[in-house]
Each structure stands twice: as structure tokens, then as C-alpha cells.
Coordinates of C-alpha atoms (C1' of nucleotides) in Angstrom, one line a residue:
Chain A
M47 CA 15.3 78.2 146.5
T48 CA 12.5 75.6 146.9
S49 CA 12.7 73.3 149.8
I50 CA 13.5 69.8 148.7
T51 CA 11.4 67.1 150.3
S52 CA 12.2 63.4 150.1
S53 CA 9.5 62.8 147.7
S54 CA 10.5 65.6 145.4
I55 CA 13.9 66.1 143.9
S56 CA 12.5 68.0 141.0
T57 CA 12.9 71.7 140.4
T58 CA 10.0 74.0 140.4
K59 CA 9.7 73.5 136.6
N60 CA 9.5 69.8 136.9
T61 CA 6.6 69.7 139.3
V62 CA 4.2 70.2 136.4
T63 CA 1.7 67.3 136.3
C64 CA -1.3 66.7 134.1
T65 CA -3.5 68.4 136.6
N66 CA -1.8 71.7 136.4
C67 CA -0.3 71.4 132.9
N68 CA -1.3 74.3 130.7
L69 CA -1.8 71.9 127.9
D70 CA -4.5 69.8 129.6
K71 CA -7.2 71.1 127.4
F72 CA -5.5 69.9 124.3
C73 CA -3.6 66.9 125.5
I74 CA -4.7 63.4 126.2
P75 CA -6.6 64.5 129.3
K76 CA -9.2 66.3 127.1
G77 CA -12.6 64.9 128.0
L78 CA -11.5 63.3 131.2
D79 CA -12.8 64.6 134.6
R80 CA -10.5 66.0 137.3
F81 CA -10.2 62.7 139.1
E82 CA -9.3 60.8 136.0
V83 CA -6.7 63.4 135.1
G84 CA -5.2 62.8 138.5
E85 CA -4.9 59.1 137.7
L86 CA -3.4 59.9 134.3
A87 CA -0.8 62.1 135.9
L88 CA 0.6 59.1 137.7
L89 CA 1.1 57.2 134.4
V90 CA 2.9 59.8 132.4
N91 CA 6.7 60.1 132.0
R92 CA 7.5 63.8 131.9
N93 CA 10.5 65.8 130.8
N94 CA 11.9 63.7 128.0
I95 CA 14.3 65.7 125.8
R96 CA 15.3 65.3 122.2
Q97 CA 17.7 67.6 120.3
K98 CA 17.1 68.9 116.8
G99 CA 17.3 66.1 114.3
E100 CA 17.0 63.3 116.8
A101 CA 14.1 60.9 116.5
I102 CA 11.4 60.6 119.1
Y103 CA 10.4 57.2 117.7
H104 CA 11.2 55.3 114.5
A105 CA 8.9 53.8 111.8
G106 CA 8.6 50.1 112.2
S107 CA 9.4 50.0 115.9
P108 CA 6.8 48.7 118.3
F109 CA 4.2 51.2 119.6
R110 CA 5.5 52.6 122.9
G111 CA 2.7 55.0 123.5
M112 CA 1.4 58.5 122.9
I113 CA 3.6 61.6 123.0
A114 CA 2.6 65.1 124.0
L115 CA 5.1 67.9 123.0
R116 CA 5.4 70.3 125.9
S117 CA 7.8 72.5 124.0
G118 CA 9.5 72.4 120.6
S119 CA 8.1 71.0 117.4
A120 CA 8.6 67.9 115.3
K121 CA 7.9 66.3 111.9
L122 CA 6.2 63.1 111.2
V123 CA 7.9 61.3 108.3
S124 CA 7.0 58.3 106.3
F125 CA 9.5 56.6 104.1
G126 CA 8.5 55.2 100.8
Q127 CA 10.0 52.1 99.2
H128 CA 12.4 54.0 97.0
G129 CA 14.1 56.3 99.5
N130 CA 11.6 59.0 99.0
E131 CA 10.5 60.5 102.3
L132 CA 7.2 62.2 102.9
I133 CA 6.4 64.6 105.7
V134 CA 3.0 63.5 106.8
D135 CA 2.5 66.2 109.4
F136 CA 4.2 68.8 111.5
I137 CA 3.6 68.6 115.2
L138 CA 3.6 71.9 117.0
P139 CA 4.2 72.6 120.7
G140 CA 1.3 71.3 122.8
E141 CA 0.2 68.8 120.2
V142 CA 0.0 65.0 120.5
L143 CA 1.6 62.4 118.3
G144 CA 1.7 58.7 118.1
F145 CA -1.6 58.0 116.4
D146 CA 0.3 56.4 113.6
G147 CA 1.1 53.4 115.8
L148 CA -2.2 53.1 117.6
A149 CA -4.0 50.7 115.3
T150 CA -1.2 48.3 114.3
Q151 CA 0.9 48.7 117.5
T152 CA 3.8 49.6 115.3
Y153 CA 4.7 53.1 114.4
N154 CA 4.2 53.8 110.7
C155 CA 6.2 57.0 110.7
T156 CA 9.4 58.4 112.2
A157 CA 9.0 61.4 114.5
I158 CA 11.9 63.8 114.3
A159 CA 12.5 66.9 116.4
L160 CA 12.7 70.1 114.4
E161 CA 14.3 71.8 117.3
T162 CA 14.9 70.8 120.9
V163 CA 11.7 69.3 122.3
N164 CA 10.5 68.4 125.7
Y165 CA 7.7 65.9 125.8
C166 CA 5.5 63.7 128.0
H167 CA 5.1 60.1 127.2
L168 CA 2.0 57.9 128.1
P169 CA 3.2 54.3 127.8
A170 CA 1.4 51.9 125.6
H171 CA 0.5 49.3 128.2
K172 CA -1.0 52.0 130.4
I173 CA -3.1 53.1 127.5
D174 CA -4.6 49.6 127.3
E175 CA -5.4 49.7 131.0
L176 CA -7.0 53.0 130.7
V177 CA -9.0 52.1 127.6
T178 CA -10.5 49.1 129.2
Q179 CA -11.3 51.0 132.4
K180 CA -12.6 54.2 131.0
S181 CA -14.8 53.9 128.1
C182 CA -14.6 57.7 127.6
L183 CA -10.9 57.5 126.8
N184 CA -11.8 54.8 124.4
H185 CA -14.3 57.0 122.8
L186 CA -11.8 59.7 122.7
L187 CA -9.3 57.7 120.8
L188 CA -11.9 56.6 118.4
Q189 CA -12.9 60.2 117.9
R190 CA -9.4 61.3 117.3
S191 CA -8.7 58.5 114.9
C192 CA -11.8 59.2 112.9
S193 CA -10.9 62.8 112.7
Q194 CA -8.1 61.5 110.6
F195 CA -10.8 61.0 108.0
D196 CA -11.7 64.7 107.9
A197 CA -8.0 65.6 107.7
Q198 CA -7.7 63.3 104.8
V199 CA -10.5 64.8 102.9
E200 CA -9.2 68.3 103.6
R201 CA -5.8 67.3 102.3
M202 CA -7.2 65.7 99.2
M203 CA -9.0 69.0 98.5
L204 CA -5.8 70.9 99.0
N205 CA -4.0 68.7 96.6
R206 CA -6.1 69.8 93.7
R207 CA -5.3 73.4 94.4
S208 CA -2.6 75.6 93.1
A209 CA 0.7 76.0 94.9
E210 CA -0.3 79.5 96.1
E211 CA -3.5 78.2 97.7
R212 CA -1.6 75.4 99.4
I213 CA 0.9 77.7 100.9
A214 CA -1.8 80.2 102.0
S215 CA -3.6 77.4 103.7
F216 CA -0.4 76.2 105.2
I217 CA 0.4 79.5 106.8
L218 CA -3.2 79.9 108.1
Q219 CA -3.2 76.4 109.5
I220 CA 0.0 76.9 111.4
S221 CA -1.4 80.2 112.7
E222 CA -4.6 78.6 113.8
R223 CA -2.9 75.7 115.6
L224 CA -0.5 78.0 117.4
K225 CA -3.4 80.2 118.4
Q226 CA -5.2 77.3 119.9
R227 CA -2.3 76.5 122.1
G228 CA -2.0 80.0 123.3
Y229 CA 0.8 81.3 121.0
S230 CA 0.8 84.3 118.9
E231 CA -1.2 83.7 115.7
M232 CA 0.0 86.7 113.7
D233 CA 3.7 86.5 114.3
F234 CA 5.7 83.3 114.6
R235 CA 8.8 81.4 113.6
L236 CA 8.5 78.4 111.3
S237 CA 10.7 75.7 112.7
M238 CA 10.8 73.8 109.4
T239 CA 12.8 74.6 106.3
R240 CA 11.4 75.5 102.9
D241 CA 12.4 72.1 101.8
E242 CA 10.3 70.5 104.5
I243 CA 7.3 72.7 103.8
G244 CA 7.6 71.9 100.1
N245 CA 7.8 68.2 100.8
H246 CA 4.7 68.3 103.0
L247 CA 2.7 70.4 100.5
G248 CA 3.9 68.7 97.4
V249 CA 5.7 71.6 95.8
A250 CA 9.3 72.4 95.1
H251 CA 11.2 74.4 97.8
E252 CA 11.9 77.1 95.2
T253 CA 8.2 77.5 94.7
V254 CA 7.6 77.9 98.4
S255 CA 10.2 80.6 98.5
R256 CA 8.8 82.3 95.4
I257 CA 5.2 82.3 96.8
F258 CA 6.3 83.6 100.2
H259 CA 7.9 86.4 98.3
L260 CA 4.7 86.9 96.3
F261 CA 2.6 87.1 99.4
Q262 CA 4.9 89.6 100.8
S263 CA 4.8 91.8 97.7
K264 CA 1.0 91.6 98.0
Q265 CA 1.1 92.9 101.6
L266 CA -0.4 89.7 102.9
I267 CA 2.6 88.7 105.1
E268 CA 6.1 89.7 106.0
V269 CA 8.7 87.0 105.7
K270 CA 12.3 87.1 106.9
S271 CA 13.7 83.7 106.5
K272 CA 11.8 81.5 109.0
H273 CA 10.1 84.4 110.7
V274 CA 6.5 85.0 109.4
K275 CA 4.2 87.9 110.3
I276 CA 0.7 87.9 109.0
I277 CA -0.4 91.3 107.8
D278 CA -3.8 90.6 106.1
K279 CA -5.2 87.5 107.4
K280 CA -8.6 88.0 105.8
E281 CA -7.1 88.5 102.3
L282 CA -4.8 85.5 102.9
F283 CA -7.9 83.5 103.7
N284 CA -9.8 84.7 100.6
F285 CA -6.8 83.7 98.6
Y286 CA -7.3 80.1 99.1
T287 CA -11.0 79.9 99.2
T288 CA -11.9 82.3 96.4
Y289 CA -9.9 80.9 93.5
S290 CA -11.1 77.4 93.5
L291 CA -10.8 75.2 90.5
N292 CA -10.9 71.8 89.1
S293 CA -14.4 71.4 90.3
P294 CA -15.6 68.9 87.8
K295 CA -19.0 69.0 86.4
Chain B
M11 CA -40.4 25.4 95.5
T12 CA -39.4 26.2 99.1
S13 CA -42.1 25.8 101.7
I14 CA -43.1 29.1 103.1
T15 CA -43.5 29.1 106.9
S16 CA -45.1 31.9 108.8
S17 CA -41.8 33.2 109.9
S18 CA -40.3 33.3 106.5
I19 CA -41.8 35.1 103.6
S20 CA -38.5 35.5 102.0
T21 CA -37.3 33.9 98.8
T22 CA -34.3 31.6 98.7
K23 CA -32.1 34.5 97.9
N24 CA -33.2 36.4 100.8
T25 CA -32.3 33.8 103.4
V26 CA -28.7 35.0 103.3
T27 CA -27.6 36.0 106.8
C28 CA -24.3 37.1 108.2
T29 CA -23.6 33.5 109.1
N30 CA -23.7 32.2 105.6
C31 CA -22.9 35.4 103.8
N32 CA -20.0 35.1 101.4
L33 CA -18.7 38.5 102.5
D34 CA -18.3 37.5 106.1
K35 CA -14.6 37.6 106.0
F36 CA -14.5 41.2 104.9
C37 CA -17.6 42.6 106.3
I38 CA -18.3 43.9 109.8
P39 CA -18.2 40.3 111.2
K40 CA -14.5 40.0 110.6
G41 CA -12.9 39.1 113.9
L42 CA -16.0 38.0 115.6
D43 CA -16.6 34.4 116.5
R44 CA -19.4 32.3 115.2
F45 CA -21.8 33.0 118.1
E46 CA -21.2 36.7 117.8
V47 CA -21.9 36.6 114.1
G48 CA -25.1 35.0 114.9
E49 CA -26.1 37.8 117.2
L50 CA -25.0 40.3 114.6
A51 CA -27.2 38.7 112.0
L52 CA -30.2 39.6 114.0
L53 CA -29.4 43.2 114.0
V54 CA -28.7 43.8 110.4
N55 CA -31.2 45.1 107.8
R56 CA -30.6 43.2 104.6
N57 CA -31.6 43.7 101.0
N58 CA -31.7 47.4 100.7
I59 CA -31.6 48.6 97.1
R60 CA -30.5 51.8 95.5
Q61 CA -30.5 52.6 91.8
K62 CA -27.6 54.2 89.9
G63 CA -27.2 57.9 91.0
E64 CA -29.3 57.5 94.1
A65 CA -27.7 58.4 97.5
I66 CA -27.2 55.8 100.2
Y67 CA -26.7 58.5 102.7
H68 CA -26.2 62.2 102.6
A69 CA -23.4 64.4 104.0
G70 CA -24.6 66.3 107.1
S71 CA -27.3 63.8 108.0
P72 CA -27.1 62.0 111.3
F73 CA -25.1 58.8 111.4
R74 CA -27.5 55.9 110.8
G75 CA -25.0 53.1 110.8
M76 CA -22.5 51.1 108.8
I77 CA -23.2 49.8 105.3
A78 CA -21.9 46.7 103.6
L79 CA -22.3 46.5 99.8
R80 CA -23.5 43.1 98.8
S81 CA -23.5 44.0 95.2
G82 CA -22.8 47.1 93.1
S83 CA -20.5 49.9 93.8
A84 CA -20.6 53.4 95.0
K85 CA -18.7 56.6 95.4
L86 CA -18.0 58.6 98.5
V87 CA -18.2 62.3 97.8
S88 CA -17.3 65.3 99.8
F89 CA -18.6 68.7 98.9
G90 CA -16.3 71.7 99.3
Q91 CA -17.5 75.2 100.2
H92 CA -17.5 76.4 96.7
G93 CA -19.5 73.8 94.9
N94 CA -16.5 71.7 94.1
E95 CA -17.0 68.1 94.8
L96 CA -14.3 65.6 95.6
I97 CA -14.6 61.8 95.3
V98 CA -12.9 60.6 98.5
D99 CA -13.2 57.0 97.6
F100 CA -14.9 54.3 95.6
I101 CA -16.6 51.5 97.4
L102 CA -16.5 48.2 95.5
P103 CA -18.9 45.3 96.0
G104 CA -18.3 43.6 99.3
E105 CA -16.8 46.6 100.9
V106 CA -18.0 48.6 103.9
L107 CA -18.7 52.3 104.2
G108 CA -19.9 54.6 106.8
F109 CA -16.7 55.3 108.6
D110 CA -17.0 59.0 107.7
G111 CA -19.9 59.3 110.2
L112 CA -18.5 57.1 113.0
A113 CA -16.6 59.7 115.0
T114 CA -18.9 62.8 114.7
Q115 CA -22.1 60.8 114.5
T116 CA -22.8 62.8 111.3
Y117 CA -21.9 61.7 107.8
N118 CA -19.2 63.8 106.3
C119 CA -19.7 62.5 102.8
T120 CA -22.5 61.6 100.5
A121 CA -22.5 58.0 99.3
I122 CA -23.9 57.6 95.8
A123 CA -24.6 54.4 93.9
L124 CA -22.6 54.0 90.7
E125 CA -24.8 51.2 89.6
T126 CA -27.7 49.4 91.2
V127 CA -26.5 48.3 94.7
N128 CA -27.8 45.9 97.2
Y129 CA -26.6 46.5 100.7
C130 CA -26.8 45.5 104.4
H131 CA -27.3 48.1 107.1
L132 CA -26.1 47.8 110.7
P133 CA -28.0 50.5 112.5
A134 CA -26.1 53.0 114.6
H135 CA -27.8 52.4 118.0
K136 CA -27.1 48.7 117.6
I137 CA -23.4 49.5 117.0
D138 CA -23.3 51.3 120.3
E139 CA -24.8 48.2 122.1
L140 CA -22.3 45.9 120.4
V141 CA -19.4 48.1 121.1
T142 CA -20.1 48.3 124.8
Q143 CA -20.7 44.6 125.0
K144 CA -18.0 43.3 122.8
S145 CA -14.7 45.0 123.2
C146 CA -13.4 43.2 120.2
L147 CA -15.8 45.0 117.9
N148 CA -14.6 48.2 119.6
H149 CA -11.1 47.3 118.8
L150 CA -12.1 46.4 115.3
L151 CA -13.6 49.8 114.7
L152 CA -10.6 51.5 116.2
Q153 CA -8.4 49.4 113.9
R154 CA -10.3 50.2 110.9
S155 CA -10.4 53.9 111.7
C156 CA -6.7 54.0 112.3
S157 CA -6.0 52.3 109.0
Q158 CA -7.3 55.5 107.6
F159 CA -4.0 56.8 108.6
D160 CA -2.1 54.5 106.3
A161 CA -4.5 55.3 103.5
Q162 CA -3.8 58.9 104.0
V163 CA -0.1 58.5 103.8
E164 CA -0.5 56.3 100.8
R165 CA -2.6 59.0 99.1
M166 CA -0.2 61.8 99.9
M167 CA 2.6 59.7 98.3
L168 CA 0.5 59.3 95.2
N169 CA -0.2 63.0 95.0
R170 CA 3.4 63.8 94.4
R171 CA 3.5 61.4 91.5
S172 CA 2.8 61.9 87.8
A173 CA -0.5 61.3 86.3
E174 CA 0.7 58.1 84.7
E175 CA 1.8 56.7 88.1
R176 CA -1.5 57.6 89.7
I177 CA -3.5 55.9 87.1
A178 CA -1.2 52.8 87.1
S179 CA -1.7 52.6 90.9
F180 CA -5.4 53.2 90.6
I181 CA -5.9 50.3 88.2
L182 CA -3.8 48.0 90.4
Q183 CA -5.6 49.1 93.5
I184 CA -9.0 48.3 92.0
S185 CA -7.6 45.0 90.8
E186 CA -6.3 44.1 94.2
R187 CA -9.5 45.0 95.9
L188 CA -11.7 43.0 93.5
K189 CA -9.4 40.1 93.9
Q190 CA -9.7 40.2 97.7
R191 CA -13.5 39.9 97.4
G192 CA -13.2 37.0 95.0
Y193 CA -13.7 38.8 91.7
S194 CA -11.4 38.6 88.7
E195 CA -8.3 40.6 89.2
M196 CA -7.2 40.7 85.6
D197 CA -10.4 41.5 83.8
F198 CA -13.1 43.8 85.1
R199 CA -15.5 46.6 84.4
L200 CA -15.0 50.0 85.9
S201 CA -18.3 51.3 87.2
M202 CA -17.1 54.9 87.3
T203 CA -16.6 57.4 84.5
R204 CA -13.3 58.9 83.4
D205 CA -14.5 62.1 85.0
E206 CA -14.9 60.4 88.3
I207 CA -11.6 58.7 88.1
G208 CA -10.0 62.0 87.3
N209 CA -11.7 63.7 90.1
H210 CA -10.6 61.1 92.6
L211 CA -7.0 61.1 91.4
G212 CA -6.7 64.8 90.8
V213 CA -6.2 64.8 87.0
A214 CA -8.3 65.9 84.1
H215 CA -10.6 63.3 82.6
E216 CA -8.9 63.8 79.2
T217 CA -5.6 62.9 80.9
V218 CA -7.2 59.7 82.2
S219 CA -8.3 58.8 78.8
R220 CA -5.0 59.5 77.2
I221 CA -3.0 57.5 79.7
F222 CA -5.4 54.5 79.4
H223 CA -4.6 54.7 75.8
L224 CA -0.9 55.0 76.4
F225 CA -0.9 52.0 78.6
Q226 CA -2.7 50.1 76.0
S227 CA -0.2 51.1 73.4
K228 CA 2.5 49.8 75.7
Q229 CA 0.8 46.5 76.0
L230 CA 0.2 46.9 79.7
I231 CA -3.6 46.8 79.5
E232 CA -6.5 46.5 77.1
V233 CA -9.2 49.1 77.4
K234 CA -12.5 49.3 75.8
S235 CA -14.5 52.1 77.3
K236 CA -15.2 50.9 80.9
H237 CA -13.8 47.4 80.4
V238 CA -10.3 46.9 81.5
K239 CA -8.1 43.9 81.0
I240 CA -4.6 43.8 82.6
I241 CA -2.0 42.3 80.3
D242 CA 1.2 42.9 82.1
K243 CA 0.6 43.4 85.7
K244 CA 4.3 43.3 86.7
E245 CA 5.2 46.0 84.3
L246 CA 2.3 48.1 85.3
F247 CA 3.5 47.7 88.9
N248 CA 7.0 48.7 88.0
F249 CA 5.6 51.7 86.3
Y250 CA 4.5 53.3 89.4
T251 CA 7.2 52.2 91.7
T252 CA 10.3 52.6 89.5
Y253 CA 9.9 56.1 88.4
S254 CA 9.8 57.8 91.7
L255 CA 10.5 61.4 92.1
N256 CA 10.4 64.5 94.3
S257 CA 12.4 62.7 96.9
P258 CA 13.7 65.7 98.7
K259 CA 17.2 66.0 100.1
Chain C
dC241 C1' -33.6 57.4 65.2
dG242 C1' -32.3 61.3 67.8
dA243 C1' -30.6 63.1 72.1
dC244 C1' -27.6 63.0 75.6
dG245 C1' -23.7 61.6 78.2
dC246 C1' -19.3 59.6 77.9
dT247 C1' -14.9 59.0 75.6
dT248 C1' -11.3 60.1 72.6
dT249 C1' -8.1 63.1 70.2
dG250 C1' -5.7 67.4 69.0
dA251 C1' -3.6 72.1 69.8
dG252 C1' -2.2 75.7 72.7
dG253 C1' -1.0 77.6 77.0
dA254 C1' -0.3 78.1 82.1
dG255 C1' 1.8 76.7 86.1
dA256 C1' 5.2 74.3 88.4
dT257 C1' 9.6 71.8 88.2
dT258 C1' 14.4 71.5 87.3
dC259 C1' 18.9 73.2 86.9
dA260 C1' 22.1 76.7 88.1
dA261 C1' 24.1 80.3 90.5
dG262 C1' 24.4 83.6 93.9
dA263 C1' 23.1 85.7 98.7
dC264 C1' 22.4 85.0 103.3
dA265 C1' 22.7 83.0 108.0
dC266 C1' 24.7 80.4 111.5
dG267 C1' 28.0 77.9 114.0
dT268 C1' 32.9 76.5 114.4
dG269 C1' 37.5 77.1 114.9
dG270 C1' 41.6 79.8 114.3
Chain D
dC21 C1' 36.5 88.8 116.6
dC22 C1' 36.8 87.5 112.1
dA23 C1' 37.3 84.0 108.4
dC24 C1' 35.4 80.1 106.7
dG25 C1' 32.3 76.4 105.5
dT26 C1' 27.9 74.4 105.4
dG27 C1' 23.3 74.5 105.0
dT28 C1' 19.4 77.3 103.8
dC29 C1' 17.2 80.7 101.0
dT30 C1' 16.4 83.4 96.9
dT31 C1' 16.2 84.4 92.1
dG32 C1' 16.5 83.6 87.1
dA33 C1' 15.8 80.9 82.8
dA34 C1' 14.5 76.8 80.3
dT35 C1' 11.7 72.9 80.1
dC36 C1' 8.0 69.9 80.8
dT37 C1' 3.8 68.1 82.4
dC38 C1' -0.7 68.6 82.6
dC39 C1' -4.8 71.5 82.0
dT40 C1' -8.1 73.8 79.2
dC41 C1' -10.7 74.4 75.3
dA42 C1' -12.7 72.5 71.2
dA43 C1' -14.6 69.1 68.3
dA44 C1' -15.6 64.8 66.7
dG45 C1' -16.7 59.7 67.6
dC46 C1' -19.2 56.3 70.2
dG47 C1' -22.9 54.1 73.0
dT48 C1' -27.0 53.9 75.2
dC49 C1' -31.7 54.6 76.2
dG50 C1' -36.1 56.3 75.5

DNA sequence: CGACGCTTTGAGGAGATTCAAGACACGTGG
DNA sequence: CCACGTGTCTTGAATCTCCTCAAAGCGTCG
């Protein structure tokens, strides 16, 4: 089909760079100008593949750089001292991971593909170069890292809420994040199991199942195994903001 | 006693600077060399006082800089949309706060004194200057901010544990932090109420009370109102690492 | 000393977990 | 193409942890 020049042995699909990537608004380039993105494009390894269940990086291994998922999703897992594992976050297509290794230069978590993923990789040593050259990138990283703070507060708030509220918020959060990356916000497939959702939210997987069912019976969503369709977003939202609790004093 | 020169109207106590401050290993200067600390000393406002219950800064107000508690302690509070308030963290004497405003340049939380506090204040605009001049400070801030990530994981782990484990870990954490600043690690006074502890840990204040009592009956600690004495640190530690749970799969 | 806030202690109940068993889905090999 | 096996999901029942409500002790400060 396409003519193959000496400088390009890639297929049409593979000619995607940071400049024309549809993720550029969300990825590392966010906040950089056109020229800078061009530079960035030269530094990024594209088209890395991992199959379901394979690790993208391992906890304890040296920081190798930041990762942007071009397709597929992943989970970020932290292993406690007693074999208990905790899913710190899910990474959806178009999102960036690797922040858990930025500060210490060692990954704190293991990133595991929940389905086949295709990702870009910005190597660590190139990040250092960029950071010293472009203060904006520096600022950007600082910003992103500090936004962890907000996330933490948000999560603490969630942890005092009932299982129903947690799951309502989980569904809405996934919906919101998918929407931001241009996917359908009302109708999607969860790539993680009930067990993984439960682990992340701190509830038993049976409870996840039960509450999905409950929401369906209340006409808030339709669930069929991993497929979720949001019917009444507003009511779902009310569900987890209205019934608040544990507000001391 | 001391001769008073025109340039010094301060008492002996007030002549403490960053250079001779006993907190310098923990405070903002950490990682800076002697000369840089000297520079820093010129930028810092010292000897600010707040009484118990008074705010050091308010959520929503513009970032005014970083704060180091020279004495006294504080709580960092986040207000939810429905009047529920969440104690994100306690700040012990010698610790630094203000990270919640660093990224967005607006404080996300309100910092309230739990007892009379004396603090140093590094103004925001001077931080900017320093950051652009000294890349190490920049790195330092990034480091600190990213360590939030670890804290978040730690807290998520705690949230799947029983009330007993949470409180054991709380006591040990406070002990450890006091120790690091040179205070007694085995015998201290909690500056916060049971209510505040419970809020922070996500348990009812009655439960806090009961479990303190339980630990006392097990000869792990001695409690008398706010005063805590650790009797069997090792066993207390086992308490919250041995009985782990909820490890999925 | 009296008031107020904090802490302790008890009793009852709600929500979520755990255990157990069956249904469903998916992929593999016959 | 169907049978089979494994992993996932659902549903029920019993149990337990922790919360809520209530009331009484304790301490502190004006």
C-alpha cells in the first residue's frame, strides 16, 4: 500500500508520533509547545506491547521512565509485606503511569496489563535532560506529583463511605476518565475483575457484585458481566454525594 | 544580659536562624549546603505564633509558602462538599506543612493549631526564586511531593485493616515521627482528641477509646487520657503486621 | 463551683465479610 | 462442533466487626 522509504519501514499505523498522536493533550506533551513536542517525539519509544497479565514494570526495579498507554489498560499494584497485594490504581487507555518511580528512581509498584496493551515509553535519562532544559516540564512533573495530594484526600474521603457510595463513585470515575480520552462515557467494558475492583475499593468481591446488581435493580445502570451501561448518571451521582456520613462534629 | 545592637532587637531566643536551628536536618534546608542554608535564613520569617484552634492557613486561600513548626502541633483538614471534614494529617513539632498548596498555588486544606504553635514561614515568591536558582531545592520539592505517593499507598493499605491495626499503626507512627525529631518515642502526649484520631483513621471515637483500653489491658501501652506510654513496642508492631487480611487471590 | 468538652463504658443494630455452592463465560482440545 | 475445565460472577446464609445512641465519669477553665 504505502511506499516504503529508506527512513521508514513502519506501517501507516506506526507513523504516529507525539506530534500527531491523538493523546497529545493528555500525555506527557501536555503543556509543551509545538516545537518542544517535536523534540519529545524523537525521544519516545513507541509501539511496545504487553499481553494480558504481563508486567510493564516491576516494583523494586530501577526507574526506567514514564509510560503512556496508547491502547489497553493496566493495574498498578503494591505488594505489602505479608503477601497481600493492593491495587493502587487502574490505568485506562490514554493515561500515563510511572509516577511511582519518579521520586525514588525505583518503581514502588508493579504495573500489570489487564488486557493487551500498546504503550509509549519515555526513557528516564531523557526525562532528566528534558527537565534541566525545560523548566516547564519540570513544573509539569511537580504539578502532576502534587496532584497526588488531591487524589489522596479524595481517596481518604471515599474510605469513610459505604460500599455503595464507593462503587457508585468508581463507576462514575471510570466513566469520566474514559470520556476525557474520547471514549464513550455511558457504555463501556470494565477490563478488571470484580475481585480487582473490590481490592482497589476495599470491599469484598461479592459485595461489588451485589451492589452492581442493586444499582441495576434501581435502574441506575445495566450490568452484564464486565459490560456496564449507565442509565441514570445524575441519580448515580446523587447516590454518592447525598448520603454522606461519619462527618464528625 | 545580652547587649542590644541597632540591628538586633531580638532576645536570645529569637536569634535562632536556619543555620543554627535544631530542626535543620528535617526542615526545608535538608539537602542544602551550608552557604545555601545561610541564604535561606535571610528569607524565612521566624517566630510566628498561633494559639490552639487558630488557623495557620485556610483552604482555598492563595499559597503563601511553606511552614515549619518549631514547636506545637497542628492538623491538616480538608472540607468535603457536605460539611464533613476530614483530617488528612497531623503535623508534629519540627515537621513541615504547605505541600497541599504547592502544585495549584492554592491551599487545599486548612491547617489548624492543636496547641500553641511557633512556626517559620518561607514565603511563596521566595520559593520560586530559590527553585529557579537552585535545582537541588527543586529536586527536593519534587522528592517530597512524590513521597506523597508512598504515603498514599501506605494509607490505602491501612484502610483495609481492622480498627485495632489502624490504631496500633497510628501510635507507632506518631512514636516514630517524634523520635526522628529528637523527642521521646516511648512516652508522649497526644495533642489531638479521640475524635480527631478517629476522624483521621476512619473509626468512631468510641472505638479509639475502647482499643486504647484494650491495648492497655494487653500490656502493650499505658494510657491516661492524652498521655501515652509504650510498654511493648515489638508486640504492638506485630499486632498490625501479623494479622493481615483481605489479601485477595 | 459549675459548665463545657473530652473520655469512657454499655447495649443494640446495621453493614459488610466470610463461607459455601451454583451459574455463567471463555478458551482448549478432542 | 461439542465437551470439558478453569476462572469469574452471582446469590444465599451466618457471623462479626464496628457504628450509633445513650449515659455517666473526668478534667479543665473561667
